[in-house]
mmCIF file of C-alpha atoms and ligand atoms in Angstrom:
data_model
loop_
_atom_site.group_PDB
_atom_site.id
_atom_site.type_symbol
_atom_site.label_atom_id
_atom_site.label_comp_id
_atom_site.label_asym_id
_atom_site.label_seq_id
_atom_site.Cartn_x
_atom_site.Cartn_y
_atom_site.Cartn_z
ATOM 1 C CA MET A 1 -127.973 -66.322 -147.446
ATOM 2 C CA LYS A 2 -125.268 -65.788 -144.835
ATOM 3 C CA SER A 3 -124.368 -68.593 -142.480
ATOM 4 C CA ILE A 4 -123.644 -68.147 -138.797
ATOM 5 C CA LYS A 5 -120.071 -69.136 -139.672
ATOM 6 C CA ASN A 6 -119.655 -65.830 -141.519
ATOM 7 C CA LEU A 7 -120.407 -63.738 -138.430
ATOM 8 C CA ASP A 8 -118.046 -62.562 -135.735
ATOM 9 C CA ILE A 9 -120.105 -63.646 -132.758
ATOM 10 C CA ASP A 10 -117.366 -64.471 -130.234
ATOM 11 C CA GLY A 11 -118.428 -63.476 -126.721
ATOM 12 C CA LYS A 12 -121.522 -61.659 -128.012
ATOM 13 C CA ARG A 13 -125.235 -61.917 -127.212
ATOM 14 C CA VAL A 14 -126.907 -64.114 -129.821
ATOM 15 C CA PHE A 15 -130.655 -64.528 -130.328
ATOM 16 C CA ILE A 16 -131.501 -67.850 -131.994
ATOM 17 C CA ARG A 17 -135.014 -68.401 -133.337
ATOM 18 C CA CYS A 18 -135.552 -72.158 -133.096
ATOM 19 C CA ASP A 19 -138.439 -74.444 -133.897
ATOM 20 C CA PHE A 20 -139.177 -76.385 -130.727
ATOM 21 C CA ASN A 21 -142.706 -77.282 -131.778
ATOM 22 C CA VAL A 22 -142.346 -80.947 -130.768
ATOM 23 C CA PRO A 23 -145.136 -83.469 -130.220
ATOM 24 C CA LYS A 24 -146.166 -84.244 -126.626
ATOM 25 C CA ASP A 25 -148.432 -86.968 -125.220
ATOM 26 C CA GLU A 26 -151.549 -86.329 -123.114
ATOM 27 C CA PHE A 27 -149.390 -86.089 -119.959
ATOM 28 C CA GLY A 28 -147.158 -83.410 -121.465
ATOM 29 C CA ASN A 29 -144.168 -85.696 -122.092
ATOM 30 C CA ILE A 30 -142.139 -84.986 -125.216
ATOM 31 C CA THR A 31 -142.637 -87.961 -127.542
ATOM 32 C CA ASP A 32 -140.225 -87.000 -130.295
ATOM 33 C CA ASP A 33 -137.370 -84.555 -129.650
ATOM 34 C CA ARG A 34 -135.892 -84.580 -133.163
ATOM 35 C CA ARG A 35 -136.487 -80.873 -133.649
ATOM 36 C CA ILE A 36 -134.698 -80.076 -130.397
ATOM 37 C CA ARG A 37 -131.760 -82.301 -131.279
ATOM 38 C CA ALA A 38 -131.586 -80.748 -134.730
ATOM 39 C CA SER A 39 -131.031 -77.322 -133.150
ATOM 40 C CA LEU A 40 -128.107 -78.371 -130.961
ATOM 41 C CA GLN A 41 -125.364 -77.844 -133.535
ATOM 42 C CA THR A 42 -125.996 -74.108 -133.727
ATOM 43 C CA ILE A 43 -126.398 -73.768 -129.949
ATOM 44 C CA ARG A 44 -123.171 -75.685 -129.267
ATOM 45 C CA TYR A 45 -121.329 -73.575 -131.833
ATOM 46 C CA CYS A 46 -122.370 -70.458 -129.902
ATOM 47 C CA ILE A 47 -121.446 -71.995 -126.541
ATOM 48 C CA ASP A 48 -117.991 -72.825 -127.890
ATOM 49 C CA ARG A 49 -117.631 -69.167 -128.812
ATOM 50 C CA ASP A 50 -118.549 -67.994 -125.294
ATOM 51 C CA CYS A 51 -121.729 -66.313 -126.467
ATOM 52 C CA LYS A 52 -124.684 -65.435 -124.299
ATOM 53 C CA ILE A 53 -127.408 -67.388 -126.011
ATOM 54 C CA ILE A 54 -131.063 -66.405 -126.047
ATOM 55 C CA LEU A 55 -133.345 -69.047 -127.546
ATOM 56 C CA ALA A 56 -136.909 -68.420 -128.679
ATOM 57 C CA SER A 57 -139.608 -70.549 -130.235
ATOM 58 C CA HIS A 58 -143.345 -70.795 -130.575
ATOM 59 C CA TYR A 59 -145.219 -73.817 -129.307
ATOM 60 C CA GLU A 60 -148.542 -74.793 -130.865
ATOM 61 C CA ARG A 61 -151.315 -72.209 -130.800
ATOM 62 C CA PRO A 62 -152.064 -70.704 -127.386
ATOM 63 C CA LYS A 63 -154.566 -67.885 -127.193
ATOM 64 C CA ALA A 64 -152.384 -64.814 -127.729
ATOM 65 C CA GLY A 65 -151.844 -62.655 -124.677
ATOM 66 C CA LYS A 66 -152.683 -65.465 -122.264
ATOM 67 C CA TYR A 67 -150.380 -67.816 -120.292
ATOM 68 C CA GLU A 68 -151.503 -71.436 -120.276
ATOM 69 C CA GLU A 69 -149.251 -74.006 -118.700
ATOM 70 C CA LYS A 70 -149.780 -76.673 -121.341
ATOM 71 C CA PHE A 71 -148.162 -74.409 -123.941
ATOM 72 C CA SER A 72 -145.152 -73.538 -121.759
ATOM 73 C CA LEU A 73 -141.666 -74.210 -123.079
ATOM 74 C CA ALA A 74 -140.417 -75.245 -119.612
ATOM 75 C CA PRO A 75 -140.252 -78.994 -120.472
ATOM 76 C CA ILE A 76 -138.329 -78.055 -123.625
ATOM 77 C CA ALA A 77 -135.756 -76.127 -121.552
ATOM 78 C CA LYS A 78 -135.214 -79.235 -119.442
ATOM 79 C CA ARG A 79 -134.715 -81.389 -122.515
ATOM 80 C CA ILE A 80 -132.285 -78.917 -124.088
ATOM 81 C CA HIS A 81 -130.264 -78.941 -120.889
ATOM 82 C CA THR A 82 -130.181 -82.752 -120.811
ATOM 83 C CA LEU A 83 -129.147 -82.990 -124.448
ATOM 84 C CA LEU A 84 -126.546 -80.221 -124.294
ATOM 85 C CA LYS A 85 -124.850 -81.696 -121.219
ATOM 86 C CA ILE A 86 -123.500 -78.285 -120.284
ATOM 87 C CA LYS A 87 -122.146 -77.338 -116.912
ATOM 88 C CA ASN A 88 -123.651 -73.857 -117.134
ATOM 89 C CA GLU A 89 -127.173 -73.326 -115.976
ATOM 90 C CA MET A 90 -130.004 -73.551 -118.472
ATOM 91 C CA LEU A 91 -132.138 -70.502 -117.761
ATOM 92 C CA MET A 92 -135.860 -70.443 -118.434
ATOM 93 C CA ALA A 93 -137.774 -67.180 -118.471
ATOM 94 C CA THR A 94 -141.346 -67.124 -117.219
ATOM 95 C CA ASP A 95 -142.303 -64.585 -119.879
ATOM 96 C CA VAL A 96 -141.267 -63.525 -123.372
ATOM 97 C CA ILE A 97 -140.242 -59.868 -123.158
ATOM 98 C CA GLY A 98 -141.326 -59.167 -119.571
ATOM 99 C CA GLU A 99 -139.437 -58.435 -116.335
ATOM 100 C CA ASP A 100 -138.257 -61.998 -115.815
ATOM 101 C CA ALA A 101 -136.872 -62.454 -119.324
ATOM 102 C CA LYS A 102 -135.106 -59.081 -119.151
ATOM 103 C CA SER A 103 -133.547 -59.594 -115.747
ATOM 104 C CA LYS A 104 -132.374 -63.103 -116.611
ATOM 105 C CA ALA A 105 -130.940 -61.891 -119.937
ATOM 106 C CA ASN A 106 -129.099 -59.064 -118.158
ATOM 107 C CA SER A 107 -127.435 -61.350 -115.651
ATOM 108 C CA MET A 108 -126.227 -63.955 -118.155
ATOM 109 C CA LYS A 109 -122.622 -65.080 -118.160
ATOM 110 C CA GLU A 110 -120.633 -66.265 -121.155
ATOM 111 C CA GLY A 111 -121.827 -69.691 -122.311
ATOM 112 C CA ASP A 112 -125.205 -69.371 -120.546
ATOM 113 C CA VAL A 113 -128.325 -70.383 -122.426
ATOM 114 C CA LEU A 114 -131.675 -68.674 -121.795
ATOM 115 C CA LEU A 115 -134.944 -69.883 -123.271
ATOM 116 C CA LEU A 116 -137.754 -67.334 -123.515
ATOM 117 C CA GLU A 117 -141.351 -68.452 -123.026
ATOM 118 C CA ASN A 118 -143.615 -69.409 -125.921
ATOM 119 C CA LEU A 119 -143.461 -66.526 -128.413
ATOM 120 C CA ARG A 120 -147.142 -66.941 -129.172
ATOM 121 C CA TYR A 121 -148.078 -65.884 -125.643
ATOM 122 C CA GLU A 122 -147.540 -62.415 -127.118
ATOM 123 C CA VAL A 123 -150.103 -60.974 -129.523
ATOM 124 C CA GLY A 124 -147.364 -59.288 -131.522
ATOM 125 C CA GLU A 125 -145.780 -62.545 -132.675
ATOM 126 C CA THR A 126 -148.286 -63.713 -135.245
ATOM 127 C CA SER A 127 -149.187 -60.151 -136.303
ATOM 128 C CA ASN A 128 -145.518 -59.499 -137.163
ATOM 129 C CA ASP A 129 -145.615 -56.482 -134.837
ATOM 130 C CA GLU A 130 -142.630 -54.164 -135.138
ATOM 131 C CA GLU A 131 -142.633 -52.996 -131.500
ATOM 132 C CA PHE A 132 -142.632 -56.565 -130.246
ATOM 133 C CA ALA A 133 -139.839 -57.416 -132.695
ATOM 134 C CA LYS A 134 -137.796 -54.464 -131.384
ATOM 135 C CA GLU A 135 -138.179 -55.748 -127.827
ATOM 136 C CA LEU A 136 -136.997 -59.204 -128.915
ATOM 137 C CA ALA A 137 -134.105 -57.716 -130.869
ATOM 138 C CA SER A 138 -132.972 -55.721 -127.821
ATOM 139 C CA PHE A 139 -131.900 -58.978 -126.161
ATOM 140 C CA ALA A 140 -129.031 -59.528 -128.575
ATOM 141 C CA ASP A 141 -126.269 -58.242 -130.862
ATOM 142 C CA PHE A 142 -126.865 -60.950 -133.468
ATOM 143 C CA TYR A 143 -129.971 -62.633 -134.885
ATOM 144 C CA ILE A 144 -129.771 -66.233 -136.053
ATOM 145 C CA ASN A 145 -132.707 -67.969 -137.691
ATOM 146 C CA ASP A 146 -132.562 -71.751 -137.292
ATOM 147 C CA ALA A 147 -136.323 -72.318 -137.402
ATOM 148 C CA PHE A 148 -136.744 -73.732 -140.880
ATOM 149 C CA GLY A 149 -140.120 -75.230 -139.928
ATOM 150 C CA ALA A 150 -141.511 -71.733 -139.210
ATOM 151 C CA CYS A 151 -139.894 -69.847 -142.095
ATOM 152 C CA HIS A 152 -143.008 -69.809 -144.262
ATOM 153 C CA ARG A 153 -144.722 -67.619 -141.669
ATOM 154 C CA LYS A 154 -144.359 -63.860 -141.645
ATOM 155 C CA HIS A 155 -144.209 -63.585 -137.872
ATOM 156 C CA ALA A 156 -142.340 -61.102 -135.668
ATOM 157 C CA SER A 157 -139.577 -63.486 -134.558
ATOM 158 C CA ILE A 158 -139.063 -64.625 -138.147
ATOM 159 C CA TYR A 159 -139.548 -61.497 -140.227
ATOM 160 C CA ALA A 160 -139.873 -58.180 -138.367
ATOM 161 C CA ILE A 161 -137.014 -58.954 -135.981
ATOM 162 C CA ALA A 162 -134.589 -59.571 -138.863
ATOM 163 C CA GLN A 163 -135.201 -56.005 -140.000
ATOM 164 C CA GLN A 164 -133.638 -54.762 -136.766
ATOM 165 C CA PHE A 165 -130.254 -56.217 -137.753
ATOM 166 C CA ASP A 166 -128.007 -55.376 -140.710
ATOM 167 C CA THR A 167 -126.555 -58.151 -142.871
ATOM 168 C CA ASP A 168 -123.398 -58.331 -140.740
ATOM 169 C CA HIS A 169 -125.494 -59.149 -137.715
ATOM 170 C CA LYS A 170 -127.945 -61.764 -138.963
ATOM 171 C CA ALA A 171 -127.636 -65.160 -140.573
ATOM 172 C CA ALA A 172 -129.020 -68.669 -140.901
ATOM 173 C CA GLY A 173 -128.134 -71.322 -138.353
ATOM 174 C CA PHE A 174 -126.695 -74.687 -139.366
ATOM 175 C CA LEU A 175 -130.033 -76.486 -139.488
ATOM 176 C CA MET A 176 -131.587 -73.812 -141.649
ATOM 177 C CA SER A 177 -128.635 -73.743 -144.057
ATOM 178 C CA LYS A 178 -128.727 -77.511 -144.376
ATOM 179 C CA GLU A 179 -132.461 -77.607 -145.097
ATOM 180 C CA VAL A 180 -132.371 -74.836 -147.682
ATOM 181 C CA ASN A 181 -129.230 -76.118 -149.390
ATOM 182 C CA PHE A 182 -130.609 -79.621 -149.696
ATOM 183 C CA PHE A 183 -133.903 -78.580 -151.210
ATOM 184 C CA SER A 184 -132.524 -75.947 -153.538
ATOM 185 C CA LYS A 185 -129.674 -78.161 -154.768
ATOM 186 C CA VAL A 186 -132.009 -81.047 -155.442
ATOM 187 C CA LEU A 187 -134.653 -78.917 -157.121
ATOM 188 C CA GLU A 188 -132.198 -76.945 -159.245
ATOM 189 C CA ARG A 189 -129.772 -79.682 -160.226
ATOM 190 C CA PRO A 190 -131.244 -83.101 -159.496
ATOM 191 C CA ILE A 191 -129.367 -86.187 -160.547
ATOM 192 C CA ARG A 192 -131.785 -88.102 -162.749
ATOM 193 C CA PRO A 193 -133.962 -90.089 -162.759
ATOM 194 C CA PHE A 194 -135.662 -87.824 -160.222
ATOM 195 C CA VAL A 195 -138.780 -89.301 -158.600
ATOM 196 C CA ALA A 196 -141.356 -87.550 -156.411
ATOM 197 C CA VAL A 197 -143.421 -89.704 -154.081
ATOM 198 C CA VAL A 198 -146.433 -87.748 -152.884
ATOM 199 C CA GLY A 199 -149.135 -88.924 -150.502
ATOM 200 C CA GLY A 200 -151.180 -87.715 -147.558
ATOM 201 C CA SER A 201 -154.789 -86.826 -147.228
ATOM 202 C CA LYS A 202 -155.540 -84.104 -149.727
ATOM 203 C CA VAL A 203 -154.565 -82.824 -153.139
ATOM 204 C CA SER A 204 -155.502 -79.290 -152.064
ATOM 205 C CA GLY A 205 -152.595 -78.901 -149.616
ATOM 206 C CA LYS A 206 -150.102 -80.076 -152.209
ATOM 207 C CA LEU A 207 -151.582 -78.829 -155.453
ATOM 208 C CA GLU A 208 -149.007 -76.067 -156.048
ATOM 209 C CA ALA A 209 -146.143 -78.312 -154.997
ATOM 210 C CA LEU A 210 -147.327 -81.015 -157.398
ATOM 211 C CA THR A 211 -147.772 -78.538 -160.221
ATOM 212 C CA ASN A 212 -144.229 -77.288 -159.773
ATOM 213 C CA LEU A 213 -142.716 -80.732 -159.204
ATOM 214 C CA ILE A 214 -144.198 -82.111 -162.385
ATOM 215 C CA THR A 215 -141.983 -79.755 -164.398
ATOM 216 C CA LYS A 216 -138.834 -80.991 -162.669
ATOM 217 C CA VAL A 217 -139.174 -84.735 -162.083
ATOM 218 C CA ASP A 218 -139.052 -87.807 -164.314
ATOM 219 C CA LYS A 219 -141.662 -89.786 -162.405
ATOM 220 C CA VAL A 220 -144.411 -89.064 -159.892
ATOM 221 C CA ILE A 221 -145.810 -91.706 -157.580
ATOM 222 C CA ILE A 222 -149.095 -90.838 -155.892
ATOM 223 C CA GLY A 223 -150.509 -92.632 -152.850
ATOM 224 C CA GLY A 224 -152.623 -91.838 -149.805
ATOM 225 C CA GLY A 225 -156.012 -90.179 -149.773
ATOM 226 C CA MET A 226 -155.054 -87.790 -152.559
ATOM 227 C CA ALA A 227 -154.834 -90.652 -155.058
ATOM 228 C CA PHE A 228 -158.626 -90.938 -155.145
ATOM 229 C CA THR A 229 -159.149 -87.508 -156.650
ATOM 230 C CA PHE A 230 -156.880 -88.591 -159.528
ATOM 231 C CA LEU A 231 -158.547 -92.010 -159.788
ATOM 232 C CA LYS A 232 -162.002 -90.439 -159.877
ATOM 233 C CA ALA A 233 -160.813 -87.962 -162.501
ATOM 234 C CA GLN A 234 -159.811 -90.994 -164.576
ATOM 235 C CA GLY A 235 -163.349 -92.302 -164.236
ATOM 236 C CA HIS A 236 -162.847 -94.964 -161.549
ATOM 237 C CA GLU A 237 -165.495 -95.843 -158.968
ATOM 238 C CA ILE A 238 -163.866 -94.880 -155.673
ATOM 239 C CA GLY A 239 -166.686 -95.707 -153.232
ATOM 240 C CA THR A 240 -166.621 -93.515 -150.146
ATOM 241 C CA SER A 241 -162.869 -92.854 -150.318
ATOM 242 C CA LEU A 242 -161.572 -89.383 -149.546
ATOM 243 C CA VAL A 243 -162.036 -87.163 -152.583
ATOM 244 C CA GLU A 244 -162.011 -83.495 -153.518
ATOM 245 C CA ASP A 245 -164.627 -83.158 -156.213
ATOM 246 C CA ASN A 246 -163.787 -79.490 -156.742
ATOM 247 C CA LEU A 247 -160.275 -80.473 -157.837
ATOM 248 C CA LEU A 248 -161.136 -83.084 -160.450
ATOM 249 C CA ASN A 249 -160.298 -80.654 -163.255
ATOM 250 C CA GLU A 250 -156.974 -79.736 -161.660
ATOM 251 C CA ALA A 251 -156.179 -83.430 -161.227
ATOM 252 C CA THR A 252 -156.941 -84.042 -164.897
ATOM 253 C CA ALA A 253 -154.779 -81.057 -165.866
ATOM 254 C CA ILE A 254 -151.832 -82.317 -163.819
ATOM 255 C CA MET A 255 -152.056 -85.754 -165.443
ATOM 256 C CA ALA A 256 -152.287 -84.160 -168.901
ATOM 257 C CA LYS A 257 -149.269 -81.984 -168.168
ATOM 258 C CA ALA A 258 -147.325 -85.040 -166.996
ATOM 259 C CA LYS A 259 -148.173 -86.739 -170.272
ATOM 260 C CA ASP A 260 -147.094 -83.697 -172.311
ATOM 261 C CA LEU A 261 -143.798 -83.487 -170.483
ATOM 262 C CA GLY A 262 -143.140 -87.219 -170.716
ATOM 263 C CA VAL A 263 -143.302 -87.574 -166.931
ATOM 264 C CA LYS A 264 -144.382 -91.055 -165.811
ATOM 265 C CA PHE A 265 -147.390 -90.821 -163.504
ATOM 266 C CA TYR A 266 -148.067 -93.748 -161.165
ATOM 267 C CA LEU A 267 -151.286 -94.291 -159.217
ATOM 268 C CA PRO A 268 -152.168 -97.239 -156.941
ATOM 269 C CA ILE A 269 -153.320 -100.333 -158.845
ATOM 270 C CA ASP A 270 -154.697 -102.056 -155.763
ATOM 271 C CA LEU A 271 -155.880 -100.967 -152.340
ATOM 272 C CA VAL A 272 -156.740 -101.985 -148.828
ATOM 273 C CA VAL A 273 -160.437 -101.164 -148.605
ATOM 274 C CA ALA A 274 -162.761 -101.064 -145.613
ATOM 275 C CA PRO A 275 -166.495 -100.443 -145.103
ATOM 276 C CA GLU A 276 -165.717 -97.593 -142.677
ATOM 277 C CA PHE A 277 -162.869 -95.484 -141.329
ATOM 278 C CA SER A 278 -161.937 -97.855 -138.537
ATOM 279 C CA ASP A 279 -159.238 -100.229 -137.354
ATOM 280 C CA SER A 280 -161.636 -102.902 -136.186
ATOM 281 C CA VAL A 281 -163.519 -103.835 -139.356
ATOM 282 C CA PRO A 282 -162.749 -106.627 -141.813
ATOM 283 C CA VAL A 283 -160.790 -105.329 -144.806
ATOM 284 C CA LYS A 284 -160.323 -106.491 -148.387
ATOM 285 C CA TYR A 285 -157.351 -106.277 -150.716
ATOM 286 C CA LEU A 286 -158.751 -105.377 -154.103
ATOM 287 C CA PRO A 287 -157.670 -103.984 -157.464
ATOM 288 C CA THR A 288 -158.383 -100.275 -157.747
ATOM 289 C CA GLN A 289 -161.086 -100.997 -160.305
ATOM 290 C CA GLU A 290 -163.056 -103.129 -157.876
ATOM 291 C CA ILE A 291 -163.689 -100.827 -154.915
ATOM 292 C CA PRO A 292 -167.169 -101.857 -153.761
ATOM 293 C CA ILE A 293 -169.764 -99.100 -153.609
ATOM 294 C CA GLY A 294 -169.887 -97.807 -150.025
ATOM 295 C CA TRP A 295 -166.314 -98.923 -149.210
ATOM 296 C CA MET A 296 -163.220 -96.726 -148.893
ATOM 297 C CA GLY A 297 -159.559 -97.131 -149.730
ATOM 298 C CA LEU A 298 -157.374 -96.590 -146.686
ATOM 299 C CA ASP A 299 -153.981 -97.857 -147.871
ATOM 300 C CA ILE A 300 -152.254 -98.910 -151.053
ATOM 301 C CA GLY A 301 -152.221 -102.663 -151.646
ATOM 302 C CA PRO A 302 -149.317 -105.115 -152.072
ATOM 303 C CA ALA A 303 -149.327 -104.942 -155.874
ATOM 304 C CA SER A 304 -149.035 -101.130 -155.784
ATOM 305 C CA SER A 305 -146.160 -101.488 -153.343
ATOM 306 C CA ARG A 306 -144.332 -103.755 -155.754
ATOM 307 C CA LEU A 307 -145.099 -101.542 -158.738
ATOM 308 C CA PHE A 308 -143.850 -98.457 -156.909
ATOM 309 C CA ARG A 309 -140.680 -100.301 -155.888
ATOM 310 C CA GLU A 310 -140.021 -101.085 -159.548
ATOM 311 C CA ALA A 311 -140.564 -97.445 -160.465
ATOM 312 C CA LEU A 312 -138.093 -96.386 -157.772
ATOM 313 C CA ASN A 313 -135.443 -98.899 -158.764
ATOM 314 C CA ASP A 314 -133.399 -96.691 -161.058
ATOM 315 C CA ALA A 315 -134.001 -93.419 -159.166
ATOM 316 C CA GLN A 316 -131.002 -91.249 -158.354
ATOM 317 C CA THR A 317 -132.953 -88.607 -156.466
ATOM 318 C CA ILE A 318 -136.178 -89.107 -154.502
ATOM 319 C CA ILE A 319 -138.325 -86.552 -152.726
ATOM 320 C CA TRP A 320 -140.979 -88.080 -150.494
ATOM 321 C CA ASN A 321 -143.823 -86.144 -148.903
ATOM 322 C CA GLY A 322 -146.964 -87.770 -147.485
ATOM 323 C CA PRO A 323 -147.922 -91.257 -146.271
ATOM 324 C CA MET A 324 -149.433 -93.884 -148.595
ATOM 325 C CA GLY A 325 -152.357 -94.609 -146.281
ATOM 326 C CA VAL A 326 -153.809 -94.040 -142.835
ATOM 327 C CA TYR A 327 -150.520 -95.147 -141.298
ATOM 328 C CA GLU A 328 -151.633 -94.182 -137.770
ATOM 329 C CA MET A 329 -153.791 -97.349 -137.757
ATOM 330 C CA ASP A 330 -151.755 -100.572 -137.903
ATOM 331 C CA LYS A 331 -154.057 -102.165 -140.448
ATOM 332 C CA TYR A 332 -153.416 -99.398 -142.963
ATOM 333 C CA SER A 333 -149.767 -98.702 -142.215
ATOM 334 C CA LYS A 334 -148.112 -101.332 -144.368
ATOM 335 C CA GLY A 335 -148.121 -99.372 -147.616
ATOM 336 C CA SER A 336 -146.379 -96.418 -145.967
ATOM 337 C CA LEU A 337 -143.864 -98.575 -144.078
ATOM 338 C CA GLN A 338 -143.045 -100.521 -147.259
ATOM 339 C CA MET A 339 -142.628 -97.277 -149.173
ATOM 340 C CA SER A 340 -140.184 -96.106 -146.544
ATOM 341 C CA HIS A 341 -138.179 -99.359 -146.878
ATOM 342 C CA HIS A 342 -138.189 -99.151 -150.687
ATOM 343 C CA ILE A 343 -136.928 -95.571 -150.643
ATOM 344 C CA ALA A 344 -134.317 -96.316 -147.990
ATOM 345 C CA GLN A 345 -133.025 -99.284 -149.982
ATOM 346 C CA THR A 346 -132.372 -97.357 -153.180
ATOM 347 C CA HIS A 347 -128.977 -95.821 -153.880
ATOM 348 C CA ALA A 348 -130.622 -92.486 -154.561
ATOM 349 C CA THR A 349 -130.291 -89.227 -152.676
ATOM 350 C CA THR A 350 -133.434 -89.389 -150.571
ATOM 351 C CA ILE A 351 -135.195 -86.419 -149.036
ATOM 352 C CA VAL A 352 -138.073 -86.951 -146.672
ATOM 353 C CA GLY A 353 -140.240 -83.915 -145.914
ATOM 354 C CA GLY A 354 -143.210 -83.392 -143.639
ATOM 355 C CA GLY A 355 -143.942 -84.379 -140.057
ATOM 356 C CA ASP A 356 -146.090 -87.414 -140.914
ATOM 357 C CA THR A 357 -143.646 -88.703 -143.469
ATOM 358 C CA ALA A 358 -140.700 -88.336 -141.102
ATOM 359 C CA ASP A 359 -142.810 -90.173 -138.534
ATOM 360 C CA VAL A 360 -143.377 -93.056 -140.975
ATOM 361 C CA ALA A 361 -139.638 -93.287 -141.720
ATOM 362 C CA GLN A 362 -138.981 -93.274 -137.982
ATOM 363 C CA ARG A 363 -141.519 -96.053 -137.285
ATOM 364 C CA ALA A 364 -140.064 -98.056 -140.169
ATOM 365 C CA GLY A 365 -136.586 -97.683 -138.652
ATOM 366 C CA ASP A 366 -135.295 -96.113 -141.861
ATOM 367 C CA VAL A 367 -134.329 -92.607 -140.740
ATOM 368 C CA ASP A 368 -130.594 -93.341 -140.717
ATOM 369 C CA GLU A 369 -130.813 -94.734 -144.242
ATOM 370 C CA MET A 370 -132.339 -91.557 -145.682
ATOM 371 C CA THR A 371 -130.002 -88.871 -146.948
ATOM 372 C CA PHE A 372 -131.982 -86.112 -145.307
ATOM 373 C CA VAL A 373 -135.099 -85.881 -143.196
ATOM 374 C CA SER A 374 -136.472 -82.345 -143.151
ATOM 375 C CA THR A 375 -137.800 -80.913 -139.894
ATOM 376 C CA GLY A 376 -140.265 -78.593 -141.625
ATOM 377 C CA GLY A 377 -143.315 -79.951 -143.404
ATOM 378 C CA GLY A 378 -145.110 -76.780 -144.492
ATOM 379 C CA ALA A 379 -141.898 -74.895 -145.172
ATOM 380 C CA SER A 380 -140.407 -77.677 -147.297
ATOM 381 C CA LEU A 381 -143.609 -77.828 -149.354
ATOM 382 C CA LYS A 382 -143.368 -74.076 -149.948
ATOM 383 C CA LEU A 383 -139.772 -74.476 -151.134
ATOM 384 C CA ILE A 384 -140.904 -77.218 -153.514
ATOM 385 C CA GLU A 385 -143.660 -74.903 -154.747
ATOM 386 C CA GLY A 386 -140.962 -72.378 -155.550
ATOM 387 C CA VAL A 387 -142.435 -69.774 -153.207
ATOM 388 C CA GLU A 388 -140.166 -67.270 -151.487
ATOM 389 C CA LEU A 389 -140.137 -67.943 -147.743
ATOM 390 C CA PRO A 390 -140.482 -64.783 -145.584
ATOM 391 C CA GLY A 391 -137.866 -66.109 -143.145
ATOM 392 C CA LEU A 392 -135.271 -66.498 -145.879
ATOM 393 C CA LYS A 393 -136.100 -63.199 -147.513
ATOM 394 C CA ALA A 394 -135.716 -61.350 -144.209
ATOM 395 C CA LEU A 395 -132.164 -62.650 -143.801
ATOM 396 C CA GLU A 396 -131.176 -61.264 -147.188
ATOM 397 C CA LEU A 397 -132.669 -57.769 -146.895
HETATM 398 P P1 LIG B 401 -151.124 -84.704 -145.037
HETATM 399 O O1 LIG B 401 -151.178 -83.926 -143.758
HETATM 400 O O2 LIG B 401 -151.918 -84.136 -146.146
HETATM 401 O O3 LIG B 401 -149.712 -85.093 -145.432
HETATM 402 O O4 LIG B 401 -151.874 -86.081 -144.733
HETATM 403 C C1 LIG B 401 -151.455 -87.011 -143.782
HETATM 404 C C2 LIG B 401 -152.651 -87.793 -143.368
HETATM 405 O O5 LIG B 401 -153.222 -88.415 -144.502
HETATM 406 C C3 LIG B 401 -152.363 -88.903 -142.388
HETATM 407 O O6 LIG B 401 -152.890 -88.545 -141.153
HETATM 408 C C4 LIG B 401 -153.073 -90.095 -142.984
HETATM 409 O O7 LIG B 401 -153.842 -90.795 -142.026
HETATM 410 C C5 LIG B 401 -153.987 -89.495 -144.028
HETATM 411 N N1 LIG B 401 -154.308 -90.430 -145.102
HETATM 412 C C6 LIG B 401 -153.458 -91.099 -145.879
HETATM 413 N N2 LIG B 401 -154.111 -91.909 -146.720
HETATM 414 C C7 LIG B 401 -155.436 -91.754 -146.492
HETATM 415 C C8 LIG B 401 -156.612 -92.319 -147.048
HETATM 416 N N3 LIG B 401 -156.555 -93.227 -148.007
HETATM 417 N N4 LIG B 401 -157.797 -91.922 -146.560
HETATM 418 C C9 LIG B 401 -157.838 -91.000 -145.570
HETATM 419 N N5 LIG B 401 -156.776 -90.429 -145.011
HETATM 420 C C10 LIG B 401 -155.560 -90.788 -145.457
#
């Protein structure tokens, strides 16, 4: 995969596909601008080379073909301008490939930055439409993909557009290169012991990733809602905890494979259990084998935390994806926050993937202690699964 550094972009028009899909509160304020900040390196690099920079991103899921203010990228343009601290104007188009975008793009000066409106306002984006991609491509001489978080989607601004440029005119941005290099280096040549910490709500979303990881790691630590499918498969009473009964066989197969390969497989030994999914009910801290009928496990308990810390002690490489409990509720956040501290305190290379997991590390104040926090949840899981990402493939063709 070529890097932007390999291209001769000086003074040229550069289209950068970014991932500005940031969380906002109910009043439309950006609550976490990490993804915007992560894109600045590539944008600044282009500004320093006097490029005319056209930025594009999707934002959530508006109804295609329809403008709705709450999905507008206008607040993002403001934030980019604030963060970039540039003297040039930050231009914001009111459409994607319409009159406004075209006229603003045509009147750009060197070092100007133009942000197009939400790509998903156009029907052609998600359908990977070639005509739409051609229109997007006509804005620029070079195509840069820096949207790692969207690379697992075969959309026009990710895939079809790249086909409009030859290999001397397209490349990965700095963020994208960093993400891909980190994951591939760690997965291909991990320094051992290599430990995977996997949590979150469901086994189903991470089944392929787990199946692939098990062949590469030395230990797997499972927490969160997905642990109950494994616990049930082992014959435990799990009360009303989250479970995927249709995956009990898969869970058993994964544990058997771990055993065959000599991979240590850790499940919670105690839990925080509650009579219902709520923050305002009395909870109990109980061994996994004592979940009362009708109660549910919503976080790992203190003994599991200590056990997992022991298992992490000698790790040299750690991949972490998924919280250990319902961390959004204070009462059930401790297991996830502790896990973040444990991982941050090791001397291992630590890679945190997934929006929720990055959020936990952020709340725990551990982000600076992690080696790398990935901006793309779904895309990083696909890389772990060993699946070819359309966005990466398109840069190589
Ligand atoms: P995922 O998107 O699969 O990574 O799952 C993240 C979500 O899993 C978070 O919103 C957590 O609240 C949820 N979660 C973690 N542990 C549990 C649990 N024990 N029961 C229900 N939900 C959980």
